[in-house]
XYZ file of C-alpha atoms in Angstrom:
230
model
C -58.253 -50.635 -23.835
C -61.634 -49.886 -24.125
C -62.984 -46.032 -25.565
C -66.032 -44.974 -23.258
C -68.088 -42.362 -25.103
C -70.023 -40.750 -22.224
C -71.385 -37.982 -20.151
C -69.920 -37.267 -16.482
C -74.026 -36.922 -15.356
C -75.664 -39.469 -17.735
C -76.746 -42.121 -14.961
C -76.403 -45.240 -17.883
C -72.531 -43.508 -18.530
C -71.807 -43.595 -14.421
C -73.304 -47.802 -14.249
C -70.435 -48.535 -17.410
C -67.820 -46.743 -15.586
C -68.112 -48.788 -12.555
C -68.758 -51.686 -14.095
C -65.344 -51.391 -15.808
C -63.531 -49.829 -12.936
C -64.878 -53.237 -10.898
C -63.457 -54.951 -13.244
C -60.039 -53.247 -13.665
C -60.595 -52.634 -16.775
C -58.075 -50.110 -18.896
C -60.740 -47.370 -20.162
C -60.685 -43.956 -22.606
C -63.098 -41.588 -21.714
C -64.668 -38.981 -24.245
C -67.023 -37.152 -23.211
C -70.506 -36.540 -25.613
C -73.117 -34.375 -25.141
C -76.020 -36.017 -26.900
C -78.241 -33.388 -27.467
C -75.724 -32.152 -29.995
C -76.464 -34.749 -32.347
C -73.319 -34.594 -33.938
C -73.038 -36.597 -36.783
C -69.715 -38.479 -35.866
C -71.393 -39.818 -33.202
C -74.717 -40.736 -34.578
C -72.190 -42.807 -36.618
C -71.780 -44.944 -34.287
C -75.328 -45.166 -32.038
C -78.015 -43.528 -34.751
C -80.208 -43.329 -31.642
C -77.907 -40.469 -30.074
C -77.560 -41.531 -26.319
C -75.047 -42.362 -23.914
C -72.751 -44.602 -23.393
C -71.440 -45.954 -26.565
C -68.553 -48.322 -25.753
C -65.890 -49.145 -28.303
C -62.924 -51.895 -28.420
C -61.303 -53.252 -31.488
C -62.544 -56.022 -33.576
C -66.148 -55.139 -32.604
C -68.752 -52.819 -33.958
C -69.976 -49.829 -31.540
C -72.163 -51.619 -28.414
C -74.446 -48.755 -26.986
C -76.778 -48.581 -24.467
C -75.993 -49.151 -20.601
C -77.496 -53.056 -20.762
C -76.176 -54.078 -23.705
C -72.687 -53.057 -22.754
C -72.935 -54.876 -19.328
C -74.210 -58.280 -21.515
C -71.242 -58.036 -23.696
C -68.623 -57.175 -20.498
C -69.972 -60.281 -18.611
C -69.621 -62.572 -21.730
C -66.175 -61.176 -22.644
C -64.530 -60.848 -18.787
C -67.400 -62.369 -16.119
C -66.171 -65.764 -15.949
C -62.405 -65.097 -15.196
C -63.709 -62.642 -12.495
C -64.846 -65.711 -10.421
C -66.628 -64.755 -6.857
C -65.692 -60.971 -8.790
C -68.522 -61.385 -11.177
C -71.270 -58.966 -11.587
C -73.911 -61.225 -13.101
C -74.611 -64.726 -11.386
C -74.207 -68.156 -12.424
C -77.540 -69.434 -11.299
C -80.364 -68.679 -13.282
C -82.693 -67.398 -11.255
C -80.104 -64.755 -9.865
C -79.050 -63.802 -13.417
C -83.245 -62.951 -14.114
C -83.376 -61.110 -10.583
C -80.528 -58.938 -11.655
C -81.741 -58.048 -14.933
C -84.879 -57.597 -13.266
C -83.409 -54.860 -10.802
C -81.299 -53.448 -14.024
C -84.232 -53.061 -15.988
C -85.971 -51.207 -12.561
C -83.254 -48.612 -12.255
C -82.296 -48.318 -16.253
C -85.954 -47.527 -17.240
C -88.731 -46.952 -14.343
C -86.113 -45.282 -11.980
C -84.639 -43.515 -15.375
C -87.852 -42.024 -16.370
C -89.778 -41.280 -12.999
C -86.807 -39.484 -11.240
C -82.763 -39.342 -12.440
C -83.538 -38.926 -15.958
C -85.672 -35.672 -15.174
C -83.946 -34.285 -12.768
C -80.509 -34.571 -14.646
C -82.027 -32.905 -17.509
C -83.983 -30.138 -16.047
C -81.153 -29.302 -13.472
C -78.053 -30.177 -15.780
C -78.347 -30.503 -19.588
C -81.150 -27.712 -19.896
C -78.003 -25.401 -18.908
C -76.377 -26.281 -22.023
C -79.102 -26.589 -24.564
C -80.285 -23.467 -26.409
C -84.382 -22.783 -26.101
C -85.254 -23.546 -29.822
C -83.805 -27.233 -28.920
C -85.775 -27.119 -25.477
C -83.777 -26.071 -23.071
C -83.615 -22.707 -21.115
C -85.121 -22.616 -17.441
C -85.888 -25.678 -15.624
C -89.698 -26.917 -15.347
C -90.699 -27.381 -11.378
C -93.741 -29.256 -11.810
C -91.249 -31.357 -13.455
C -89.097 -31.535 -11.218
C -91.087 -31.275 -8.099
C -92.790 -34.870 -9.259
C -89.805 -36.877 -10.050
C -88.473 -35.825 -6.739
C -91.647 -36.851 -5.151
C -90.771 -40.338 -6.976
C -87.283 -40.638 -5.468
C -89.139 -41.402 -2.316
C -90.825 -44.328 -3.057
C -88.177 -45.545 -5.075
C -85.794 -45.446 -2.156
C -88.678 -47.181 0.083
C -87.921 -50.036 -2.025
C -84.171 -49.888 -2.106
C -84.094 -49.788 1.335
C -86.574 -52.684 1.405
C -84.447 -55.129 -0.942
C -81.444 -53.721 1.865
C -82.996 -55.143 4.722
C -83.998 -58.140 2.979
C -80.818 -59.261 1.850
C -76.751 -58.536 1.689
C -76.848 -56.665 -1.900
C -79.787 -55.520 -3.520
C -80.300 -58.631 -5.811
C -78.616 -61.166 -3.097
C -75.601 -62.034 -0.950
C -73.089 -60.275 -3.428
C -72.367 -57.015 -4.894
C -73.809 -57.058 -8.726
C -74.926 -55.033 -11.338
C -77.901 -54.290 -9.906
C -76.026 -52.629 -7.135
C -73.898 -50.799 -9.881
C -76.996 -49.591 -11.253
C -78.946 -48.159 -8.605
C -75.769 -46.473 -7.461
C -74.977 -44.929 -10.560
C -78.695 -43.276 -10.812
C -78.260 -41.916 -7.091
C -75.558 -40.744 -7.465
C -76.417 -38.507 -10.208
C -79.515 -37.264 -7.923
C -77.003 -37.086 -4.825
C -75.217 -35.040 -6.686
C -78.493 -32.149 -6.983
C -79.531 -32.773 -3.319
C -82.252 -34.550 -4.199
C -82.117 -37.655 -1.931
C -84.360 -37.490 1.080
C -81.375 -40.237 2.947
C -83.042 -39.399 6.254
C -86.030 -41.420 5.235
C -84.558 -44.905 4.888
C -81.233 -46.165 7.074
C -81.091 -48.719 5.209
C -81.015 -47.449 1.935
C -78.531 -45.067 3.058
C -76.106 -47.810 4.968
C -76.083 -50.023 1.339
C -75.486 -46.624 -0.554
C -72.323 -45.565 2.006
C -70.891 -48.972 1.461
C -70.983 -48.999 -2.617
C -69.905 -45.306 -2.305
C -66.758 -46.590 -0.626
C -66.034 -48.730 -3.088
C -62.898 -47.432 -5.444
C -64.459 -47.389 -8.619
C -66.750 -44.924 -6.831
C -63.645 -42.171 -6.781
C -63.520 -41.172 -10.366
C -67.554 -40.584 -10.115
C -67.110 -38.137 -6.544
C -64.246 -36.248 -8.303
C -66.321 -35.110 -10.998
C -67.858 -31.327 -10.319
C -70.115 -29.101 -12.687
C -68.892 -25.618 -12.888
C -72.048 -23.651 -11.692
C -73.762 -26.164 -9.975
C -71.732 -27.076 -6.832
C -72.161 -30.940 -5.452
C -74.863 -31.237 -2.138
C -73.047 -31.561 1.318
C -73.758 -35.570 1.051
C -71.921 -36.415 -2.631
C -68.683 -36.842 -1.335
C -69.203 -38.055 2.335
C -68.328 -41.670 2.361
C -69.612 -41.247 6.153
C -72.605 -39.163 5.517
């Protein structure tokens, strides 16, 4: 059993949960709202952000790509063809080249903005910066979810999955951030079929469903979120 602290619209949280839903893995959820800084859980990542994942005989393992190094070294190789990072060298650097994309570029130029400005700011107070929503903010990082799903739909028509022939975590990834934009409307899926084609099929997937259950009270889910036929 593995304890998940996380947040339902932290894009890093969402890439964990499918990971371990992929992998069948038995998982506790509790959800943390960072920006709280509470000390109990500063206890455990002193750098305050979601996920944190715990399991017993190990200390806490946060952040999103640390947690997917330690779940392929503890369950990868008995997942055979099932495995989310490759064998091969060179497919293990182009994965962890496309995590890296969609964990920190994609993170800071469009989900991570957008998630705060349209969803956290709701919940912080002003003195601790939230309050209304910043358009210039958010009108740029929605200006960058275009070019960053040029290039998904690029890697799309180029090969099966976005790193290759098979589904990895750099499919898990770049689903978990759109998702979290999906969620606001934000995706312009009319621009790029095949973007949209590899999305519908890794929104299909059942360790999609927990994600496209999950609704914000006062901030209703676009007409797209939970279309697996959009």
């Amino acid at each position: 059993m593995y304890t998940l602290y996380h947040h339902a619209f932290c894009p890093h949280s969402r890439f964990v949960r499918l990971v371990l839903g992929e992998y069948g893995l038995d998982l506790k959820l509790i959800e943390e709202r960072s920006w709280d800084r509470r000390e109990g859980f500063l206890a455990l990542n002193p750098a305050g952000t979601t996920p944190v994942l715990l399991t017993e005989g190990f200390p806490p393992i946060p952040n999103a790509a640390i947690i997917a190094e330690y779940l392929d070294e503890a369950h990868g190789q008995q997942m055979r063809d099932r495995r989310l990072l490759p064998v091969a060298m060179a497919e293990r650097i182009e994965v962890r080249r496309l995590m890296a994309w969609f964990n920190e570029k994609f993170f800071e130029e469009a989900s991570g903005p957008l998630v705060n400005e349209r969803i956290y700011k709701r919940f912080i107070s002003e003195d601790a910066g939230g309050g209304a929503p910043a358009m210039d903010v958010i009108r740029a990082a929605t200006a960058n979810v275009r070019y960053h799903l040029a290039y998904i739909g690029w890697l799309a028509r180029t090969r099966n999955f976005l790193a290759g022939d098979r589904l990895s975590y750099a499919d898990l990834v770049a689903a978990a951030h759109l998702s979290t934009i999906d969620y606001l409307g934000d995706v312009p899926w009319s621009e790029d079929d095949a973007a949209k084609a590899w999305y519908a099929r890794v929104k299909s997937r059942p360790s999609f469903r927990p994600l496209l259950s999950e609704w914000l009270a006062g901030v209703p889910a676009s007409r797209t979120y939970v279309d697996l036929d959009f």
